[in-house]
Amino acid sequence: NMATSELSFVVSAPASQQRYNVSAILETSTVESSLQSLFHGCIKRVLIPSSKPQEDLLETMKILFSSSPPDTHRPYLDQYFIFVANQVNHLRVVHLLKVVSNLVAMGTLQPRLVCEAVLRYLDLSKEMVWRESLKFIKEIIGGVDYKGCRDLTKQLLQKFDQLPLVVPEHQIPALLQGQELLAYILNRNSALMPAYFAHDEIQRQYPDKNHTPHWVCKEVIGKLKGGMVTTAEMVSGIVLPYLRPVLGVSTTYMPVNAWRLDSSKQCCYTLKGLLPYKESLLKPQDDLIYYIVIQPNSKDVIGSILNLARQTSQPSQFVEEAIARLGVVAMELSEHNLEAQRLFEVWNQMANILIFYSYLNLAPFGSVLERLREKLYQLHYRKGRGYLMWTILQYTTSTSTNATAAKASQQPSNSWVQKEFLPMMSVFDLLYQDKEPLPVPDTSKPSCVYDVSMASLWISYTKKAEAEKVTLPRSTPCLLRKQIEWIEKLNEEIPTASLAMKDYTLPLLLNIYNSNEKLLNVLLESTVGSPTSSPYPTTPLACTTLNVLVMHAKVRLMDKFKNHLIKITELPKQPEPQPLVHALLESYGRLLVWLGTRNLQSQLIPLVFKTQSWHVLHALLELIAYRAAVHLQLQFSLKFQMLQQFQTVAGVNVIPNQLFISVETAVLRIIKGLNTPEFLIQLAKQCITDPKLGTDPKLLLSADSEELNKVFVLIVAQTVHISNVDTSSWLDLFMKAVQTATPHAWSESAQQFFPQPFHQHCFFPLPADHRTILINKVDEELRRYKSKNNDAELIQVFNETDSSAFFYCVLWRLLLDTGSIPNICLKIVLLGVPKKQGAQVRKLVDYVVYTNTSNTQLNNVAIKFNELVWKYNFICLDRLVLCMVLRRYDGQDAQVCFAILRHLLLVPQEFSQRVSFFVREVPPNYWEVPSWDQKHAVYLRQYPETFHPSTAGIPNPPKVSTLPMYFGNVCLRFLPVLDLVVQRLLELSDNNNNNNNIQFLEQLLDRYGHLYKFHEHPMTYLYTTMHYYEINLSEKPHLKKKLTFTVIGSQQKGVEWYFTSELCKHLRTPRDGPLWKPTTPYYIKVIEKLVEGLQPFNVCVPTCNWHFGEFSGPLLFVLYTTCVEVLSLPVSAKMASQQLLEALYSKATSLSDKGSDTILTWINAMGLLYTSLPKSFQTQLMEELVSTIRALLPPGGQSTDHTLHIVTGPRGRVGCLLSMLHAFWHHSNINPLLELQGWLHTTVRPLVQNEMQLLFVCHLVGPVLNRLNTERPKALLEVVLELYHMLQAVDTLQGGQMQCSDTICDFLYHIKYMHIGDQIREEVEKVVSSLQLPLKLRLRFLVPQLDRQQPMPAAAVTGGGVAQGMTVPPISDTMEM
């Protein structure tokens, strides 16, 4: 009666009063008699389930909670469990909890709210209530959804964290009861929530070593974390912390790349989720940043990797640390007394990096010096102190006059004292502790500049302080006074020009007084002479002189040279202008190599073109073609601007023919140097951002020269083939622009090597009867020529009408018919417009090929062509051969064309004699030979060149003249054309064709191969050729040997400088000698050489003057030479790839007892190597992977996590291969990963039949998921679907008995929560619904439609399963975390 009255009161009471009525109901329903209270601790109680008080309380609570919405239940539950927590009667507590349990079973109360309320009022001091409450939670928690279980886990852990570490012994059982509940919740067999979910919450609760769980929880949590270690390794791999990119090869040139670090987390790798990743992945990647910073042109890469804004000015402590570390390395190398050139390269790189990053404020100068001083404090490095101070001098002189930087920083003018001067002096105090004054150096040695660098620094800072009226906080050190007095005395006695070149006094002074015009004038006079000097000096500025000059002195000196050239253009025009001084041009060219061509392009060339100073423009074009553009690592935007400038010059009608040829030569050489992945990125930007490119292609392409545009397309195709980049966003735009400028087509033999996206753009239809049309048109023009009665009509017809395109064909017919060419034809040629000659030569070549099908006529044809080139000077040999080799000939036409070429290049002696003399007399290393111009002049006197027909015998001839030649000649002009001839012959030399083309190629290399000693990029050219035409070269070991030895063997340093001794011996073996078969020790040596070469500043790597070398640094040099060595081996790509992998396995076995770090550096090198090798090598790598998957765990075996760890470890054969794939994919661009889904579907899925194979595939694809999600999300979904289908197949084949199902499930949950969410929910539901019961139970949280109420017995789950009779907890929410 009392309960009923209370109930009526509860229902009728206002909402604000209901929260106070629960306690009253409980007190009424659980009241004890006075006798029971008196003997509370002495009587035995028996719970009668059907007792009237229980039923009344249950009915009362049911009515109470049913009559109110669920969101208002919390206050009632709080009152209820506060009451429970205060009870001391065990029977009453059980009775009260049973009531709530029944309400949960009826669905009246939500189990999650109940469990949360119980945990809120748990108190360990009330042990009985603690134990019963935890038992109660364990009974009902099965009805809580998995997100609720996560929150309850968090609440339970917080409750444990509030407990003291030391508890009374009698409370231990209660603590263990809590441990049991936590273990039940986290038990994978309970399937209350994904273990991945639980681990994520625990990691958030205890993120680091400073936050640890209570000791009673550690064992349970540790067991869960231990199970996640394999998943973490599966997702991240083991090789990532040891991968090091080579700029220009690895994916660092991509705007969004795989190397990006999380700058918000101390520059560690960006890893998804809170898995227990290895410490090497979670720590700051200082080594990676250092490896990138020390490479040339690293600014954009660092900005991308650190995710810095393009215009950021925020310092980076990691960049500062990298530069300071580089300083320590340079000081250490200086202690070893290395050769001067190697030390200079190291310190020059240090200076460039310090200036560049300090100017960008990514590494403030003072901060770098402070870090450097700290590192050097415990080291006794002193020999490199002069180099270090010279490096600091480079920075101080470059910023002392930079007012722009001071304004940008908005800092006080004297801030440099604190931020530059004092840090520099702290380094000085550390390194200069001599007791005697520093001696005066010997100025005849370049080291004198480094010896006085500290004194130079002091003078520079003193001058700066005087100019800004600032007092330095330090007086002049006694150590420096002697040198300072000596320098000041030298400055007062400036040497004359004749003495300036004899020692290094002038560079020493210019480093300090670079604004002194007298010093600059003396240096300029020593190069260009003075009005009173006779003869002009012929020695340019030596490279050793330029090396010791600081950057700002070089800039001032280049401005001086530029202004001198401008003065020459402003002189009155003369009929025969005075030739420029070669030493001036050579010196200016060397400065351009150091400083770039921006001012030349923006100021000098436009002015020269405007004033029509053709002799100066011709000199500048030669300077760019043969000096600056081929060595300078120009920004591609500048190269594109240069191409646009030169196309503008070539489009002018009034320029001389020789100047036009120089323009085309410069353009050709620039295009030939564009074959790098960065070029494609810039080209893509140009195509996408410049809408005018399609309608006005002359912005980048030639408007008249089909040959130049074809070379451009060929270079793009080769670069796309090698780098395997995605062209979908820009290739159509580019090819449309090319076809708009010069419509053309390609031969079928050329198209077969083009990447697939190019094929649709390579065909330009010709009329079916185009041969007949051309022949008839030539006959018609010949009749027209013969019908004209006077010279004026002929000139008008063949120069001013469409007939001009066929004029060379008319000349050809006249030459064949009469054996000579009339003078009027010579005059027409002289009056012609140079840019029209290309079309005339193309018509001529087509006509000759179409009308000569008999081999007996070809020798005569070659003789006539030879006369046109050398007797009449109508066509330059290089232009003629370039046109012939790029025509769209196939079949019989191609045979005729190359037969003519064969006779033209091998039979006449005019050109071969020139080549022999030039190769014999002129050295290739012009920057080291002061008399190079004299030797070149001897060649030109022996074989003078003329670019127009002779005017002798022509009445009233047009005025023509030959411009002075400084650097170029027909031999050097022919060199890039020879490259194309070799590549075209390789196209035609397929395995099913006759050997005529191969024979011609070998004869051509024998005759003209020595020209490759002058090739600016021999290794790059050889690498590109052997990579692009690898299919045709693979089964031709003798041709590979011939090509490699011709190109590299002709270099001044010889093949030994580039390759291993074994390959050098093979290259020198006669053709009829035994064929060499490389063995595994040889391949180990090759990889070892690459590994050593990829170590920064390794003294084992040959050094040179990289400014005038082919590569920007030793890393690229070592990688390219290794690739060429592998491609030159007399074995197929399949065999070479197998042997490389065997070498890696062998090395891994030998290092099995020495830790894994060394083998991981080998794997990094192998990844770089395979990234740079042709696809046939990569195909063999995938075939090796397929064989490995097929061999994993034969039927009857059992897989365990331990077995998998052994398999995936870096020292095992399988683990090496797995890590090798990860390294290869990480260094590559995204395209190889886009092929992953197709490979998994067609090749791997049918193979995967057991659990170990599935685990291996998960380890294979895990590390690439993050990159796919970032760059190609759609491809990621396809890969994940393949994993689910493989899981379905393995589960069916193994009958649901899987030992490592937990690891696989954790991996799939990681993919869902970190990458794909519910994007493929329908497909996943179909797979999961069809799985056997154990996997279905674990993965059911992925499938909301799975039956949520079906009882699932314990036997269904391996390892214990769910308690008997337990109902599978429902899934109320399957959205993402």
Short mmCIF file of C-alpha atoms in Angstrom, two decimals, residues 1096-1309:
data_model
loop_
_atom_site.label_atom_id
_atom_site.label_comp_id
_atom_site.label_asym_id
_atom_site.label_seq_id
_atom_site.Cartn_x
_atom_site.Cartn_y
_atom_site.Cartn_z
CA PRO A 1096 76.59 12.40 -47.94
CA PHE A 1097 80.15 13.61 -48.59
CA ASN A 1098 81.55 10.10 -48.86
CA VAL A 1099 85.23 10.38 -49.76
CA CYS A 1100 84.97 7.15 -51.78
CA VAL A 1101 82.90 8.95 -54.42
CA PRO A 1102 84.92 10.70 -57.14
CA THR A 1103 84.69 14.47 -57.06
CA CYS A 1104 84.93 17.17 -59.67
CA ASN A 1105 83.91 20.76 -60.25
CA TRP A 1106 80.17 20.14 -60.10
CA HIS A 1107 79.42 23.59 -61.51
CA PHE A 1108 80.82 22.43 -64.84
CA GLY A 1109 79.85 18.81 -64.46
CA GLU A 1110 76.87 16.91 -65.69
CA PHE A 1111 75.18 16.56 -62.33
CA SER A 1112 74.49 19.00 -59.53
CA GLY A 1113 76.10 16.75 -56.92
CA PRO A 1114 77.55 13.33 -56.12
CA LEU A 1115 74.25 11.67 -55.18
CA LEU A 1116 72.76 11.99 -58.66
CA PHE A 1117 76.11 11.05 -60.17
CA VAL A 1118 76.30 7.78 -58.22
CA LEU A 1119 72.69 6.84 -58.92
CA TYR A 1120 72.90 7.48 -62.66
CA THR A 1121 76.21 5.68 -63.06
CA THR A 1122 74.84 2.66 -61.19
CA CYS A 1123 71.75 2.56 -63.40
CA VAL A 1124 73.84 2.75 -66.57
CA GLU A 1125 76.14 0.02 -65.27
CA VAL A 1126 73.20 -2.31 -64.64
CA LEU A 1127 71.67 -1.48 -68.04
CA SER A 1128 75.01 -2.14 -69.74
CA LEU A 1129 75.38 -5.68 -68.43
CA PRO A 1130 75.34 -8.47 -71.05
CA VAL A 1131 72.24 -10.05 -69.52
CA SER A 1132 68.52 -9.57 -69.86
CA ALA A 1133 66.56 -7.34 -67.53
CA LYS A 1134 64.95 -10.40 -65.95
CA MET A 1135 68.30 -11.99 -65.17
CA ALA A 1136 69.81 -8.73 -63.86
CA SER A 1137 66.81 -8.12 -61.61
CA GLN A 1138 66.96 -11.65 -60.21
CA GLN A 1139 70.67 -11.28 -59.48
CA LEU A 1140 70.19 -7.91 -57.80
CA LEU A 1141 67.59 -9.43 -55.49
CA GLU A 1142 69.82 -12.40 -54.78
CA ALA A 1143 72.60 -9.99 -53.87
CA LEU A 1144 70.28 -8.24 -51.45
CA TYR A 1145 69.20 -11.55 -49.88
CA SER A 1146 72.81 -12.63 -49.54
CA LYS A 1147 73.76 -9.36 -47.86
CA ALA A 1148 70.77 -9.62 -45.51
CA THR A 1149 71.86 -13.09 -44.47
CA SER A 1150 75.42 -11.95 -43.80
CA LEU A 1151 74.12 -9.08 -41.65
CA SER A 1152 71.59 -11.17 -39.73
CA ASP A 1153 73.62 -10.97 -36.52
CA LYS A 1154 74.50 -7.28 -36.84
CA GLY A 1155 71.10 -5.64 -36.52
CA SER A 1156 68.81 -4.41 -39.24
CA ASP A 1157 69.95 -0.81 -39.78
CA THR A 1158 72.62 -1.65 -42.34
CA ILE A 1159 70.40 -3.84 -44.46
CA LEU A 1160 67.70 -1.17 -44.38
CA THR A 1161 70.11 1.33 -45.93
CA TRP A 1162 70.73 -1.27 -48.63
CA ILE A 1163 67.00 -1.58 -49.14
CA ASN A 1164 66.74 2.20 -49.51
CA ALA A 1165 69.43 2.11 -52.20
CA MET A 1166 67.68 -0.77 -53.96
CA GLY A 1167 64.39 1.13 -53.88
CA LEU A 1168 66.04 4.12 -55.53
CA LEU A 1169 67.70 1.88 -58.08
CA TYR A 1170 64.50 0.11 -59.09
CA THR A 1171 62.69 3.44 -59.25
CA SER A 1172 65.22 4.55 -61.85
CA LEU A 1173 65.39 1.31 -63.86
CA PRO A 1174 63.05 0.35 -66.73
CA LYS A 1175 59.69 -1.23 -66.12
CA SER A 1176 60.98 -4.67 -67.11
CA PHE A 1177 63.06 -4.69 -63.90
CA GLN A 1178 60.01 -3.69 -61.88
CA THR A 1179 57.95 -6.38 -63.59
CA GLN A 1180 60.46 -8.99 -62.50
CA LEU A 1181 60.22 -7.59 -58.98
CA MET A 1182 56.47 -8.19 -59.01
CA GLU A 1183 56.97 -11.68 -60.40
CA GLU A 1184 59.33 -12.43 -57.53
CA LEU A 1185 56.64 -11.20 -55.18
CA VAL A 1186 54.07 -13.51 -56.76
CA SER A 1187 56.42 -16.47 -56.34
CA THR A 1188 56.89 -15.53 -52.71
CA ILE A 1189 53.15 -15.36 -52.06
CA ARG A 1190 52.63 -18.71 -53.76
CA ALA A 1191 55.28 -20.34 -51.56
CA LEU A 1192 54.01 -18.97 -48.23
CA LEU A 1193 52.79 -21.58 -45.73
CA PRO A 1194 51.97 -24.74 -47.67
CA PRO A 1195 48.77 -26.62 -46.73
CA GLY A 1196 48.85 -28.04 -43.23
CA GLY A 1197 50.93 -25.25 -41.73
CA GLN A 1198 49.75 -22.85 -39.07
CA SER A 1199 50.38 -19.12 -39.00
CA THR A 1200 51.03 -17.12 -35.90
CA ASP A 1201 51.92 -13.51 -35.30
CA HIS A 1202 55.42 -14.66 -34.35
CA THR A 1203 55.83 -16.50 -37.65
CA LEU A 1204 54.63 -13.43 -39.49
CA HIS A 1205 57.12 -11.22 -37.67
CA ILE A 1206 59.93 -13.50 -38.80
CA VAL A 1207 58.65 -13.42 -42.36
CA THR A 1208 58.38 -9.65 -42.45
CA GLY A 1209 61.63 -8.94 -40.65
CA PRO A 1210 64.25 -7.11 -42.75
CA ARG A 1211 66.86 -9.87 -42.48
CA GLY A 1212 64.80 -12.68 -43.98
CA ARG A 1213 64.41 -13.31 -47.68
CA VAL A 1214 60.68 -12.60 -47.70
CA GLY A 1215 61.05 -9.61 -45.39
CA CYS A 1216 63.75 -8.13 -47.63
CA LEU A 1217 61.47 -8.38 -50.63
CA LEU A 1218 58.57 -6.84 -48.74
CA SER A 1219 60.65 -3.90 -47.52
CA MET A 1220 62.15 -3.55 -50.98
CA LEU A 1221 58.65 -3.11 -52.47
CA HIS A 1222 57.80 -0.48 -49.86
CA ALA A 1223 61.01 1.43 -50.59
CA PHE A 1224 60.37 1.26 -54.33
CA TRP A 1225 56.80 2.52 -54.00
CA HIS A 1226 57.83 5.29 -51.62
CA HIS A 1227 60.51 6.59 -53.97
CA SER A 1228 58.25 6.26 -57.02
CA ASN A 1229 55.45 8.54 -58.10
CA ILE A 1230 51.85 7.46 -57.73
CA ASN A 1231 51.48 5.60 -61.05
CA PRO A 1232 52.96 2.25 -59.92
CA LEU A 1233 50.49 2.29 -57.03
CA LEU A 1234 47.61 2.88 -59.42
CA GLU A 1235 48.45 -0.46 -61.01
CA LEU A 1236 48.25 -2.18 -57.63
CA GLN A 1237 44.50 -2.89 -57.70
CA GLY A 1238 44.63 -4.53 -61.12
CA TRP A 1239 47.59 -6.64 -60.04
CA LEU A 1240 45.84 -7.70 -56.84
CA HIS A 1241 42.67 -8.58 -58.74
CA THR A 1242 44.13 -10.54 -61.63
CA THR A 1243 47.27 -12.06 -60.13
CA VAL A 1244 47.21 -12.13 -56.34
CA ARG A 1245 43.59 -12.84 -55.47
CA PRO A 1246 43.55 -16.27 -57.17
CA LEU A 1247 46.77 -17.17 -55.31
CA VAL A 1248 45.71 -16.26 -51.78
CA GLN A 1249 44.33 -19.44 -50.23
CA ASN A 1250 45.61 -19.42 -46.66
CA GLU A 1251 45.92 -17.11 -43.74
CA MET A 1252 49.65 -16.47 -44.03
CA GLN A 1253 49.28 -15.35 -47.63
CA LEU A 1254 46.49 -12.98 -46.64
CA LEU A 1255 48.57 -11.55 -43.80
CA PHE A 1256 51.47 -11.03 -46.18
CA VAL A 1257 49.24 -9.14 -48.63
CA CYS A 1258 48.02 -6.96 -45.76
CA HIS A 1259 51.63 -6.21 -44.83
CA LEU A 1260 52.30 -5.48 -48.50
CA VAL A 1261 49.57 -2.88 -49.02
CA GLY A 1262 49.40 -1.45 -45.50
CA PRO A 1263 52.17 1.17 -45.82
CA VAL A 1264 50.75 2.59 -49.08
CA LEU A 1265 47.23 3.16 -47.80
CA ASN A 1266 47.96 6.61 -46.42
CA ARG A 1267 49.48 7.77 -49.70
CA LEU A 1268 46.63 6.37 -51.77
CA ASN A 1269 44.15 8.09 -49.49
CA THR A 1270 45.93 11.40 -50.00
CA GLU A 1271 46.64 11.24 -53.72
CA ARG A 1272 44.16 8.75 -55.23
CA PRO A 1273 41.23 8.01 -52.86
CA LYS A 1274 39.32 6.07 -55.51
CA ALA A 1275 42.21 3.68 -56.04
CA LEU A 1276 42.33 3.11 -52.27
CA LEU A 1277 38.71 1.93 -52.25
CA GLU A 1278 39.45 -0.57 -55.03
CA VAL A 1279 42.46 -1.96 -53.16
CA VAL A 1280 40.48 -2.33 -49.93
CA LEU A 1281 37.71 -4.19 -51.74
CA GLU A 1282 40.28 -6.66 -53.03
CA LEU A 1283 41.40 -7.28 -49.44
CA TYR A 1284 37.83 -8.07 -48.38
CA HIS A 1285 37.38 -10.50 -51.26
CA MET A 1286 40.63 -12.26 -50.34
CA LEU A 1287 39.47 -12.47 -46.72
CA GLN A 1288 36.22 -14.02 -47.86
CA ALA A 1289 38.05 -16.65 -49.92
CA VAL A 1290 40.50 -17.56 -47.14
CA ASP A 1291 37.72 -17.77 -44.56
CA THR A 1292 35.78 -20.17 -46.76
CA LEU A 1293 38.82 -22.34 -47.54
CA GLN A 1294 39.87 -22.58 -43.89
CA GLY A 1295 36.36 -23.19 -42.59
CA GLY A 1296 36.48 -20.19 -40.28
CA GLN A 1297 39.51 -21.52 -38.38
CA MET A 1298 41.96 -18.61 -38.53
CA GLN A 1299 44.76 -18.14 -36.02
CA CYS A 1300 45.46 -14.48 -36.76
CA SER A 1301 41.96 -13.21 -37.33
CA ASP A 1302 42.43 -10.55 -34.64
CA THR A 1303 45.32 -8.93 -36.53
CA ILE A 1304 43.39 -8.94 -39.79
CA CYS A 1305 40.30 -7.46 -38.12
CA ASP A 1306 42.35 -4.74 -36.45
CA PHE A 1307 43.83 -3.89 -39.84
CA LEU A 1308 40.39 -3.65 -41.47
CA TYR A 1309 39.03 -1.49 -38.66
#
